[in-house]
Amino acid sequence: MLQIRDLTRSFGGLRAVDGVSFDVGDGQVTGLIGPNGSGKSTLLNLIAGQLHPDTGSIHFGGQDITRSSPDAINRLGLARGYQDPALFFQMSVLDNTLLPAREQLGESPWHAPWHARWRGQEQHNAARADTLLERLQLRDLFDRRASDLSGGQMKLLDIGRSLSGEPSMLLLDEPTAGVAPKLAREIFQHIATLNREAALSFLIVEHRLDILFDFVDQVIVLHMGKVLAAGKPDDIVKDVRVREVYFGL
Amino acid sequence: MNIDLGATLVALMTFFGIAALMALSLNLEYGIAGVPNFGQAVFVSIGAYTTAITYTRLLPLLAGKEVIWPCGPTLGPALQLRSEIMRSYPGAGFLNLAITLVIAALVSGLVGYFVSRIALRLQQEWFLALVLLVGGETVRIFVRSYEPVICANNGVSGVAQPFAWLGNPQLSSILFMLLVLSVAALTWVYCERLVRSPFGRLLKALRENAAVTRSLGKDVALARARVMLIGSVIAAIAGVFFVLNTGYISSNDFVVTLTLDIWVMVVLGGLGNNRGALLGALVITILDRLTAIATIQMNMSAIDLEFNYVRYILYGIILLLMLRYRPQGILPEPARTTNAHDLLTDPAPHVADS
Amino acid sequence: MPPALLITSLVHSIQVGSLYALMALGITLTMRVIRLPNFAHAEFVTTGAFTALVVSLFLSRSPVVILGLATLSGALVALSSHLLVFRPMSRRKLSTYSMLLVSFAVGLILRYVLFVLSDYYQLFDKRIQIPLQILVRESYLVLTNITFTIVPVSIACVIALALLLGRTALGREMRALASNPELAHILGMRVERIRSLTWLLTGATAGLAGALWGLYTFVNPLLGWLAILPVFAAAILGGLSSFAGTILGAYLVAFCENTLMQALNHYTGLTFSFKAAIPFVIIILVLLLRPQGLTGFVRRSGDLER
């Protein structure tokens, strides 16, 4: 699904991402871990097209997306969430969820004034948003401004919003940061369900390793911009180098 | 002093219609989409300059006459020709107005579209404001210095209202007022529908966080260009009516202060709310008239005070007070703006997910 | 081009350039330290010019008194608009555009108050009363004491400002505040005091520039407003950060407006009414093609980091 080869990106003299290669298979959940400053966020930004690499390549679903723009990458089915939920805070929960829906006729100003042309589609999208919000337990709040939500609800809405564009793969940046442990596990249960039912692939940056390791198929460990280790969660936990730099053992 | 109440009201409402168009345009661009158009005067002026060109070059042709060069020594005959045609060839007058509106809308829309494309290259957000401001002044200096557009500093006068052929000034100004008001009303309905559509949702998302909107798969540059196109078309139409109303085109009308006037209307009424834009336009139009009347009164009682000075001081104070104490405007933007919410509140929203 | 025209236009370039430099440094300083593109700077300049005029008419004809009081008036107007308007506004966390609008509004109010006052007291288009002495009179060039006041005073002031920023504790604090406001707070700097001093300083330079500008032409309420866009052009050429770049930019803008315009007129017949468009074209081209301006060509230790 996602192939990353020899990806390098420097800022000034600093190599934030340095020759990184790995694959994420169809329907796989991959965890991306590493100490602060190891290049995880830069890597996510490179994949999502918000930064472009100096060298190396990124392929998604067989297409070269190395130099594609963020919107084009999203339209191919690779969506991203944000660490600090970057919601549209002045808009309602429902509007947040509806925005990413694809091919909206009413998004063209030529069709927009004619309600009849897009009402059917909007109804369809609203029904889907309804199901999605129900699943994330946000259904009752659909009318609220996003700024009125709690921190955990914002996280959920951020994921829900990414989903409403019907991606085939989701990049998540610390989906449980700043969330109570119980809710954190719930968020990962949502992820697991989505993975099972909708065959969605995930690449998740996460600091809560205890939870993460229960849910992922594969873990990539980044250290100083390089892949230190990659493999199944059990193997990673045993890896001596990882224990050294990451767990400080 | 005698004030003809009827005529004052007609003049007021005509001004209001024109101001409403300008305010709706800026509200769409800045209030809804967050594009800081500090060059509104340019887009209004494109409408005005187009009018100058069509009424001096195209109108005689439409009436089957020969074109007389409108500037320099033939200024007088050209003016006479215009007024004569407007008085006796209603068909040519209306056709000319229609063509003027179309050309003005096209030119202004295209300029708006391309300006917003160019603006993507700008690094800091307020640079766009500066480029638009300065671009407007550049156009003005060009028009003022290059004779063929509006005869440079002389301007073009005698651009009569389209109903001048009726021979009854009162009736024709009432009809013109109705024309302006109905165009403004149509524009309002159009803007309201845009705001409540998925396009409006996209624009509001753009206003709040363009980078995230982009990462959700939206072509942000295209959406911005489109909203600038629409806003510029509306502003140009306002410009055409502006000239038809005063009957005179001078580059001095399209300075930065015109842009500021429009900003005052929108900030006062409520950013992001079309009703607010209309309210702002109404309040400012009335204030304008009141300060004008007050100054005339004061001049009569030998207090010498130029009304423009008072007006601008007043506008500056309004801006500061609004931004300080009520930045959301008199009528704030409603939280629930798209129709989608009704779909979930309806008793049977659960359409099967196919 | 005839040498007379060339030399006269070069002298104009130097005079106007020195004044632009003085004003543009104020713009750059407010931009970096206060983070505000301040269009009201124009009216601080105009205030200085009017103060100079009034002082010269009713109080004293000594250049020192005139320039000193003009400087003071600029500083006071700037400080009071900071205390009365800009500071309360910035606490409301308005967007950049709203703050831009606020600076427009402050400028608008000051400008038209000056209009009302000059209308009432009949001060339109008067000259500041400094006795004129002709120091150089050649067939093609006349130099008066005015030129020999404007140029050295502005250059001295620009150098003083650069030294203040580069060499003093206050300058260091201002630069720190410009590059990282959060850090400045954490380090316990008296941020409010630095901000107020910045306003005083920019206002003072604006007031002085206004008085000098008034010596150069007539005084009217549009004086600052008509100069502000060329001044922004100079500041933008300086990348809105570099002192050396801003000064160079100021002379470049003035050179284009005077000497280049003169040459264009001479060789292509372009009329002088296009002169006002030159700085605008510079602004648009620089912002689109080279937003960092002249920085990169010139860098000095006193620069305000971007």
mmCIF file of C-alpha atoms in Angstrom, chain C:
data_model
loop_
_atom_site.group_PDB
_atom_site.id
_atom_site.type_symbol
_atom_site.label_atom_id
_atom_site.label_comp_id
_atom_site.label_asym_id
_atom_site.label_seq_id
_atom_site.Cartn_x
_atom_site.Cartn_y
_atom_site.Cartn_z
ATOM 1 C CA MET C 1 20.539 63.127 -20.298
ATOM 2 C CA PRO C 2 21.787 66.672 -19.705
ATOM 3 C CA PRO C 3 24.185 66.841 -16.713
ATOM 4 C CA ALA C 4 22.090 69.514 -15.004
ATOM 5 C CA LEU C 5 19.053 67.233 -14.876
ATOM 6 C CA LEU C 6 21.155 64.287 -13.810
ATOM 7 C CA ILE C 7 22.826 66.142 -10.952
ATOM 8 C CA THR C 8 19.642 67.798 -9.726
ATOM 9 C CA SER C 9 17.798 64.490 -9.750
ATOM 10 C CA LEU C 10 20.657 62.790 -7.905
ATOM 11 C CA VAL C 11 20.570 65.476 -5.222
ATOM 12 C CA HIS C 12 16.822 64.923 -4.918
ATOM 13 C CA SER C 13 17.404 61.174 -4.679
ATOM 14 C CA ILE C 14 19.824 61.632 -1.807
ATOM 15 C CA GLN C 15 17.561 64.034 0.069
ATOM 16 C CA VAL C 16 14.418 61.986 -0.349
ATOM 17 C CA GLY C 17 16.297 58.733 0.194
ATOM 18 C CA SER C 18 17.647 59.929 3.544
ATOM 19 C CA LEU C 19 14.124 60.809 4.645
ATOM 20 C CA TYR C 20 12.695 57.507 3.410
ATOM 21 C CA ALA C 21 15.423 55.688 5.326
ATOM 22 C CA LEU C 22 14.490 57.452 8.536
ATOM 23 C CA MET C 23 10.805 56.632 8.107
ATOM 24 C CA ALA C 24 11.349 53.086 6.863
ATOM 25 C CA LEU C 25 13.470 52.213 9.903
ATOM 26 C CA GLY C 26 10.491 53.082 12.087
ATOM 27 C CA ILE C 27 8.231 50.866 9.980
ATOM 28 C CA THR C 28 10.712 47.992 10.189
ATOM 29 C CA LEU C 29 11.081 48.408 13.937
ATOM 30 C CA THR C 30 7.317 48.326 14.582
ATOM 31 C CA MET C 31 6.963 45.437 12.185
ATOM 32 C CA ARG C 32 9.538 43.302 13.997
ATOM 33 C CA VAL C 33 9.153 44.292 17.638
ATOM 34 C CA ILE C 34 5.413 45.017 17.777
ATOM 35 C CA ARG C 35 4.560 42.724 14.835
ATOM 36 C CA LEU C 36 2.347 45.302 13.265
ATOM 37 C CA PRO C 37 2.424 46.709 9.734
ATOM 38 C CA ASN C 38 1.726 50.195 10.994
ATOM 39 C CA PHE C 39 0.068 52.464 8.434
ATOM 40 C CA ALA C 40 -0.538 55.089 11.124
ATOM 41 C CA HIS C 41 3.209 55.762 10.947
ATOM 42 C CA ALA C 42 2.296 58.135 8.118
ATOM 43 C CA GLU C 43 0.360 60.326 10.501
ATOM 44 C CA PHE C 44 3.099 60.313 13.135
ATOM 45 C CA VAL C 45 5.215 61.843 10.364
ATOM 46 C CA THR C 46 2.541 64.392 9.496
ATOM 47 C CA THR C 47 2.159 65.314 13.156
ATOM 48 C CA GLY C 48 5.873 66.063 13.313
ATOM 49 C CA ALA C 49 5.618 68.254 10.230
ATOM 50 C CA PHE C 50 2.712 70.249 11.636
ATOM 51 C CA THR C 51 4.401 70.682 14.986
ATOM 52 C CA ALA C 52 7.462 72.030 13.192
ATOM 53 C CA LEU C 53 5.282 74.396 11.205
ATOM 54 C CA VAL C 54 3.414 75.711 14.234
ATOM 55 C CA VAL C 55 6.602 76.088 16.245
ATOM 56 C CA SER C 56 8.304 77.969 13.426
ATOM 57 C CA LEU C 57 5.301 80.248 13.005
ATOM 58 C CA PHE C 58 4.630 81.113 16.623
ATOM 59 C CA LEU C 59 7.507 80.074 18.847
ATOM 60 C CA SER C 60 10.985 79.941 17.489
ATOM 61 C CA ARG C 61 12.879 79.829 14.257
ATOM 62 C CA SER C 62 15.835 77.978 15.636
ATOM 63 C CA PRO C 63 16.228 74.694 13.730
ATOM 64 C CA VAL C 64 17.204 72.888 16.920
ATOM 65 C CA VAL C 65 14.027 73.917 18.729
ATOM 66 C CA ILE C 66 11.866 73.170 15.703
ATOM 67 C CA LEU C 67 13.293 69.723 15.065
ATOM 68 C CA GLY C 68 13.427 68.881 18.762
ATOM 69 C CA LEU C 69 9.783 69.706 19.419
ATOM 70 C CA ALA C 70 8.701 67.881 16.234
ATOM 71 C CA THR C 71 10.577 64.794 17.399
ATOM 72 C CA LEU C 72 8.905 65.044 20.781
ATOM 73 C CA SER C 73 5.437 65.416 19.261
ATOM 74 C CA GLY C 74 5.917 62.344 17.067
ATOM 75 C CA ALA C 75 7.055 60.323 20.063
ATOM 76 C CA LEU C 76 4.079 61.438 22.148
ATOM 77 C CA VAL C 77 1.507 60.697 19.454
ATOM 78 C CA ALA C 78 3.009 57.263 18.863
ATOM 79 C CA LEU C 79 3.118 56.439 22.548
ATOM 80 C CA SER C 80 -0.421 57.587 23.173
ATOM 81 C CA SER C 81 -1.808 55.643 20.242
ATOM 82 C CA HIS C 82 -0.013 52.622 21.649
ATOM 83 C CA LEU C 83 -1.444 53.126 25.115
ATOM 84 C CA LEU C 84 -4.925 54.173 24.031
ATOM 85 C CA VAL C 85 -5.476 51.931 21.027
ATOM 86 C CA PHE C 86 -2.864 49.396 19.990
ATOM 87 C CA ARG C 87 -2.172 47.849 23.390
ATOM 88 C CA PRO C 88 -5.829 47.344 24.396
ATOM 89 C CA MET C 89 -6.513 46.018 20.907
ATOM 90 C CA SER C 90 -3.663 43.535 20.906
ATOM 91 C CA ARG C 91 -5.038 42.102 24.150
ATOM 92 C CA ARG C 92 -8.136 41.112 22.202
ATOM 93 C CA LYS C 93 -6.042 38.809 20.023
ATOM 94 C CA LEU C 94 -7.351 40.207 16.772
ATOM 95 C CA SER C 95 -6.158 38.811 13.459
ATOM 96 C CA THR C 96 -3.314 40.482 11.547
ATOM 97 C CA TYR C 97 -5.862 41.958 9.161
ATOM 98 C CA SER C 98 -7.883 43.457 11.988
ATOM 99 C CA MET C 99 -4.714 45.001 13.439
ATOM 100 C CA LEU C 100 -3.899 46.349 9.983
ATOM 101 C CA LEU C 101 -7.364 47.848 9.919
ATOM 102 C CA VAL C 102 -6.811 49.329 13.392
ATOM 103 C CA SER C 103 -3.644 51.057 12.170
ATOM 104 C CA PHE C 104 -5.569 52.390 9.170
ATOM 105 C CA ALA C 105 -8.275 53.692 11.492
ATOM 106 C CA VAL C 106 -5.795 55.429 13.813
ATOM 107 C CA GLY C 107 -4.126 57.005 10.778
ATOM 108 C CA LEU C 108 -7.474 58.073 9.344
ATOM 109 C CA ILE C 109 -8.530 59.754 12.578
ATOM 110 C CA LEU C 110 -5.212 61.580 13.039
ATOM 111 C CA ARG C 111 -5.110 62.650 9.405
ATOM 112 C CA TYR C 112 -8.553 64.159 9.367
ATOM 113 C CA VAL C 113 -8.161 65.761 12.776
ATOM 114 C CA LEU C 114 -5.121 67.477 11.263
ATOM 115 C CA PHE C 115 -7.288 68.425 8.286
ATOM 116 C CA VAL C 116 -9.887 69.980 10.573
ATOM 117 C CA LEU C 117 -7.248 71.844 12.576
ATOM 118 C CA SER C 118 -5.345 73.134 9.580
ATOM 119 C CA ASP C 119 -8.598 74.160 7.984
ATOM 120 C CA TYR C 120 -9.642 76.013 11.100
ATOM 121 C CA TYR C 121 -6.289 77.737 11.665
ATOM 122 C CA GLN C 122 -5.558 78.213 7.943
ATOM 123 C CA LEU C 123 -2.374 76.195 7.955
ATOM 124 C CA PHE C 124 -2.686 74.606 4.504
ATOM 125 C CA ASP C 125 0.408 74.402 2.315
ATOM 126 C CA LYS C 126 2.596 76.684 4.400
ATOM 127 C CA ARG C 127 6.325 76.391 4.625
ATOM 128 C CA ILE C 128 8.227 75.836 7.815
ATOM 129 C CA GLN C 129 9.829 79.177 8.586
ATOM 130 C CA ILE C 130 13.514 78.495 8.557
ATOM 131 C CA PRO C 131 15.554 81.252 6.949
ATOM 132 C CA LEU C 132 16.752 80.076 3.577
ATOM 133 C CA GLN C 133 20.409 80.413 2.696
ATOM 134 C CA ILE C 134 21.782 79.523 -0.674
ATOM 135 C CA LEU C 135 25.095 77.813 -0.175
ATOM 136 C CA VAL C 136 25.977 76.608 -3.643
ATOM 137 C CA ARG C 137 24.811 78.322 -6.775
ATOM 138 C CA GLU C 138 26.094 76.869 -9.993
ATOM 139 C CA SER C 139 24.474 77.223 -13.369
ATOM 140 C CA TYR C 140 22.834 73.825 -13.008
ATOM 141 C CA LEU C 141 22.637 73.321 -9.281
ATOM 142 C CA VAL C 142 21.319 75.264 -6.323
ATOM 143 C CA LEU C 143 22.010 73.884 -2.865
ATOM 144 C CA THR C 144 20.472 75.501 0.172
ATOM 145 C CA ASN C 145 20.968 75.078 3.890
ATOM 146 C CA ILE C 146 17.840 72.873 3.804
ATOM 147 C CA THR C 147 19.673 70.124 1.938
ATOM 148 C CA PHE C 148 22.550 70.473 4.348
ATOM 149 C CA THR C 149 20.119 70.048 7.241
ATOM 150 C CA ILE C 150 18.031 67.179 5.924
ATOM 151 C CA VAL C 151 20.758 64.844 4.755
ATOM 152 C CA PRO C 152 23.196 64.968 7.700
ATOM 153 C CA VAL C 153 20.449 64.967 10.337
ATOM 154 C CA SER C 154 18.713 61.934 8.859
ATOM 155 C CA ILE C 155 21.942 60.055 8.325
ATOM 156 C CA ALA C 156 23.102 60.846 11.867
ATOM 157 C CA CYS C 157 19.769 59.689 13.188
ATOM 158 C CA VAL C 158 19.873 56.474 11.198
ATOM 159 C CA ILE C 159 23.371 55.745 12.493
ATOM 160 C CA ALA C 160 22.306 56.526 16.054
ATOM 161 C CA LEU C 161 19.379 54.146 15.715
ATOM 162 C CA ALA C 162 21.590 51.412 14.314
ATOM 163 C CA LEU C 163 24.054 51.875 17.184
ATOM 164 C CA LEU C 164 21.247 51.852 19.706
ATOM 165 C CA LEU C 165 19.960 48.561 18.375
ATOM 166 C CA GLY C 166 23.314 46.949 17.880
ATOM 167 C CA ARG C 167 25.284 48.128 20.892
ATOM 168 C CA THR C 168 23.019 48.910 23.832
ATOM 169 C CA ALA C 169 21.175 46.747 26.329
ATOM 170 C CA LEU C 170 17.860 48.171 25.200
ATOM 171 C CA GLY C 171 18.709 47.296 21.600
ATOM 172 C CA ARG C 172 19.550 43.743 22.585
ATOM 173 C CA GLU C 173 16.261 43.429 24.412
ATOM 174 C CA MET C 174 14.351 44.794 21.456
ATOM 175 C CA ARG C 175 16.029 42.322 19.155
ATOM 176 C CA ALA C 176 15.271 39.493 21.542
ATOM 177 C CA LEU C 177 11.644 40.517 21.683
ATOM 178 C CA ALA C 178 11.536 40.696 17.899
ATOM 179 C CA SER C 179 12.937 37.230 17.375
ATOM 180 C CA ASN C 180 11.092 35.387 20.132
ATOM 181 C CA PRO C 181 8.408 37.084 22.251
ATOM 182 C CA GLU C 182 7.619 33.970 24.325
ATOM 183 C CA LEU C 183 11.259 33.515 25.242
ATOM 184 C CA ALA C 184 11.559 37.212 26.101
ATOM 185 C CA HIS C 185 8.648 36.789 28.513
ATOM 186 C CA ILE C 186 10.165 33.703 30.096
ATOM 187 C CA LEU C 187 13.537 35.401 30.486
ATOM 188 C CA GLY C 188 11.764 38.009 32.579
ATOM 189 C CA MET C 189 12.283 40.955 30.273
ATOM 190 C CA ARG C 190 10.010 43.868 30.925
ATOM 191 C CA VAL C 191 8.227 43.327 27.642
ATOM 192 C CA GLU C 192 5.679 46.095 28.119
ATOM 193 C CA ARG C 193 8.418 48.614 28.847
ATOM 194 C CA ILE C 194 10.374 47.564 25.759
ATOM 195 C CA ARG C 195 7.237 47.841 23.636
ATOM 196 C CA SER C 196 6.494 51.337 24.941
ATOM 197 C CA LEU C 197 10.086 52.407 24.314
ATOM 198 C CA THR C 198 9.875 51.012 20.784
ATOM 199 C CA TRP C 199 6.791 53.111 20.129
ATOM 200 C CA LEU C 200 8.500 56.181 21.579
ATOM 201 C CA LEU C 201 11.514 55.596 19.414
ATOM 202 C CA THR C 202 9.618 54.996 16.168
ATOM 203 C CA GLY C 203 7.372 57.965 16.912
ATOM 204 C CA ALA C 204 10.378 60.186 17.548
ATOM 205 C CA THR C 205 12.058 59.237 14.280
ATOM 206 C CA ALA C 206 8.751 59.715 12.473
ATOM 207 C CA GLY C 207 8.261 63.158 14.010
ATOM 208 C CA LEU C 208 11.781 64.206 13.070
ATOM 209 C CA ALA C 209 11.351 62.821 9.559
ATOM 210 C CA GLY C 210 8.103 64.787 9.268
ATOM 211 C CA ALA C 211 9.775 68.056 10.216
ATOM 212 C CA LEU C 212 12.593 67.437 7.753
ATOM 213 C CA TRP C 213 10.139 66.435 5.056
ATOM 214 C CA GLY C 214 8.238 69.645 5.812
ATOM 215 C CA LEU C 215 11.416 71.628 5.250
ATOM 216 C CA TYR C 216 11.774 69.968 1.896
ATOM 217 C CA THR C 217 8.200 70.659 0.671
ATOM 218 C CA PHE C 218 5.015 72.256 1.904
ATOM 219 C CA VAL C 219 3.216 71.059 5.007
ATOM 220 C CA ASN C 220 -0.233 69.562 4.518
ATOM 221 C CA PRO C 221 -2.244 66.828 6.213
ATOM 222 C CA LEU C 222 -1.568 64.339 3.408
ATOM 223 C CA LEU C 223 2.203 64.712 3.715
ATOM 224 C CA GLY C 224 2.797 61.463 5.571
ATOM 225 C CA TRP C 225 0.099 59.489 3.805
ATOM 226 C CA LEU C 226 1.552 60.298 0.393
ATOM 227 C CA ALA C 227 5.009 59.217 1.560
ATOM 228 C CA ILE C 228 4.007 56.040 3.381
ATOM 229 C CA LEU C 229 3.739 53.678 0.422
ATOM 230 C CA PRO C 230 7.216 54.538 -0.954
ATOM 231 C CA VAL C 231 8.453 54.092 2.611
ATOM 232 C CA PHE C 232 6.829 50.667 2.772
ATOM 233 C CA ALA C 233 8.538 49.913 -0.536
ATOM 234 C CA ALA C 234 11.888 50.762 1.081
ATOM 235 C CA ALA C 235 11.132 48.652 4.152
ATOM 236 C CA ILE C 236 10.063 45.731 1.994
ATOM 237 C CA LEU C 237 13.244 46.023 -0.062
ATOM 238 C CA GLY C 238 14.997 45.656 3.283
ATOM 239 C CA GLY C 239 13.106 42.411 3.795
ATOM 240 C CA LEU C 240 11.296 44.100 6.721
ATOM 241 C CA SER C 241 14.171 43.032 8.932
ATOM 242 C CA SER C 242 17.541 44.271 7.807
ATOM 243 C CA PHE C 243 18.726 47.744 8.781
ATOM 244 C CA ALA C 244 21.354 47.997 6.078
ATOM 245 C CA GLY C 245 18.900 46.616 3.546
ATOM 246 C CA THR C 246 16.241 49.126 4.559
ATOM 247 C CA ILE C 247 18.640 52.056 4.175
ATOM 248 C CA LEU C 248 19.820 50.799 0.817
ATOM 249 C CA GLY C 249 16.207 50.189 -0.154
ATOM 250 C CA ALA C 250 15.272 53.747 0.797
ATOM 251 C CA TYR C 251 17.941 55.257 -1.447
ATOM 252 C CA LEU C 252 17.049 52.828 -4.217
ATOM 253 C CA VAL C 253 13.361 53.789 -4.111
ATOM 254 C CA ALA C 254 14.278 57.475 -4.087
ATOM 255 C CA PHE C 255 16.715 56.946 -6.949
ATOM 256 C CA CYS C 256 14.053 55.187 -9.028
ATOM 257 C CA GLU C 257 11.517 57.908 -8.269
ATOM 258 C CA ASN C 258 13.849 60.758 -9.181
ATOM 259 C CA THR C 259 16.805 59.858 -11.352
ATOM 260 C CA LEU C 260 15.293 56.845 -13.097
ATOM 261 C CA MET C 261 12.035 58.712 -13.654
ATOM 262 C CA GLN C 262 13.962 61.670 -15.052
ATOM 263 C CA ALA C 263 15.833 59.329 -17.398
ATOM 264 C CA LEU C 264 12.660 57.553 -18.501
ATOM 265 C CA ASN C 265 11.064 60.894 -19.183
ATOM 266 C CA HIS C 266 14.052 62.043 -21.147
ATOM 267 C CA TYR C 267 14.522 58.929 -23.239
ATOM 268 C CA THR C 268 11.027 57.470 -23.614
ATOM 269 C CA GLY C 269 8.810 60.469 -22.986
ATOM 270 C CA LEU C 270 7.043 58.835 -20.024
ATOM 271 C CA THR C 271 5.165 61.593 -18.225
ATOM 272 C CA PHE C 272 5.898 62.467 -14.614
ATOM 273 C CA SER C 273 2.389 61.543 -13.554
ATOM 274 C CA PHE C 274 3.606 57.925 -13.567
ATOM 275 C CA LYS C 275 6.198 58.765 -10.908
ATOM 276 C CA ALA C 276 3.904 57.852 -8.026
ATOM 277 C CA ALA C 277 3.448 54.355 -9.439
ATOM 278 C CA ILE C 278 7.163 53.511 -9.250
ATOM 279 C CA PRO C 279 7.281 52.504 -5.563
ATOM 280 C CA PHE C 280 4.082 50.501 -6.021
ATOM 281 C CA VAL C 281 5.598 48.525 -8.834
ATOM 282 C CA ILE C 282 8.652 47.958 -6.627
ATOM 283 C CA ILE C 283 6.467 46.647 -3.786
ATOM 284 C CA ILE C 284 4.576 44.258 -6.017
ATOM 285 C CA LEU C 285 7.684 42.942 -7.776
ATOM 286 C CA VAL C 286 9.665 42.453 -4.570
ATOM 287 C CA LEU C 287 6.838 40.716 -2.715
ATOM 288 C CA LEU C 288 6.198 38.385 -5.605
ATOM 289 C CA LEU C 289 9.724 37.676 -6.767
ATOM 290 C CA ARG C 290 12.064 38.213 -3.838
ATOM 291 C CA PRO C 291 10.168 38.503 -0.554
ATOM 292 C CA GLN C 292 13.379 38.549 1.469
ATOM 293 C CA GLY C 293 14.256 41.823 -0.288
ATOM 294 C CA LEU C 294 17.876 42.845 -0.231
ATOM 295 C CA THR C 295 18.716 40.683 2.779
ATOM 296 C CA GLY C 296 21.212 38.100 1.749
ATOM 297 C CA PHE C 297 23.088 40.770 -0.155
ATOM 298 C CA VAL C 298 23.625 42.794 2.963
ATOM 299 C CA ARG C 299 23.675 41.635 6.578
ATOM 300 C CA ARG C 300 24.839 43.418 9.670
ATOM 301 C CA SER C 301 25.030 42.553 13.324
ATOM 302 C CA GLY C 302 22.337 45.055 14.224
ATOM 303 C CA ASP C 303 19.758 43.306 12.077
ATOM 304 C CA LEU C 304 16.478 42.186 13.486
ATOM 305 C CA GLU C 305 16.258 38.485 12.842
ATOM 306 C CA ARG C 306 13.338 37.277 10.798
#
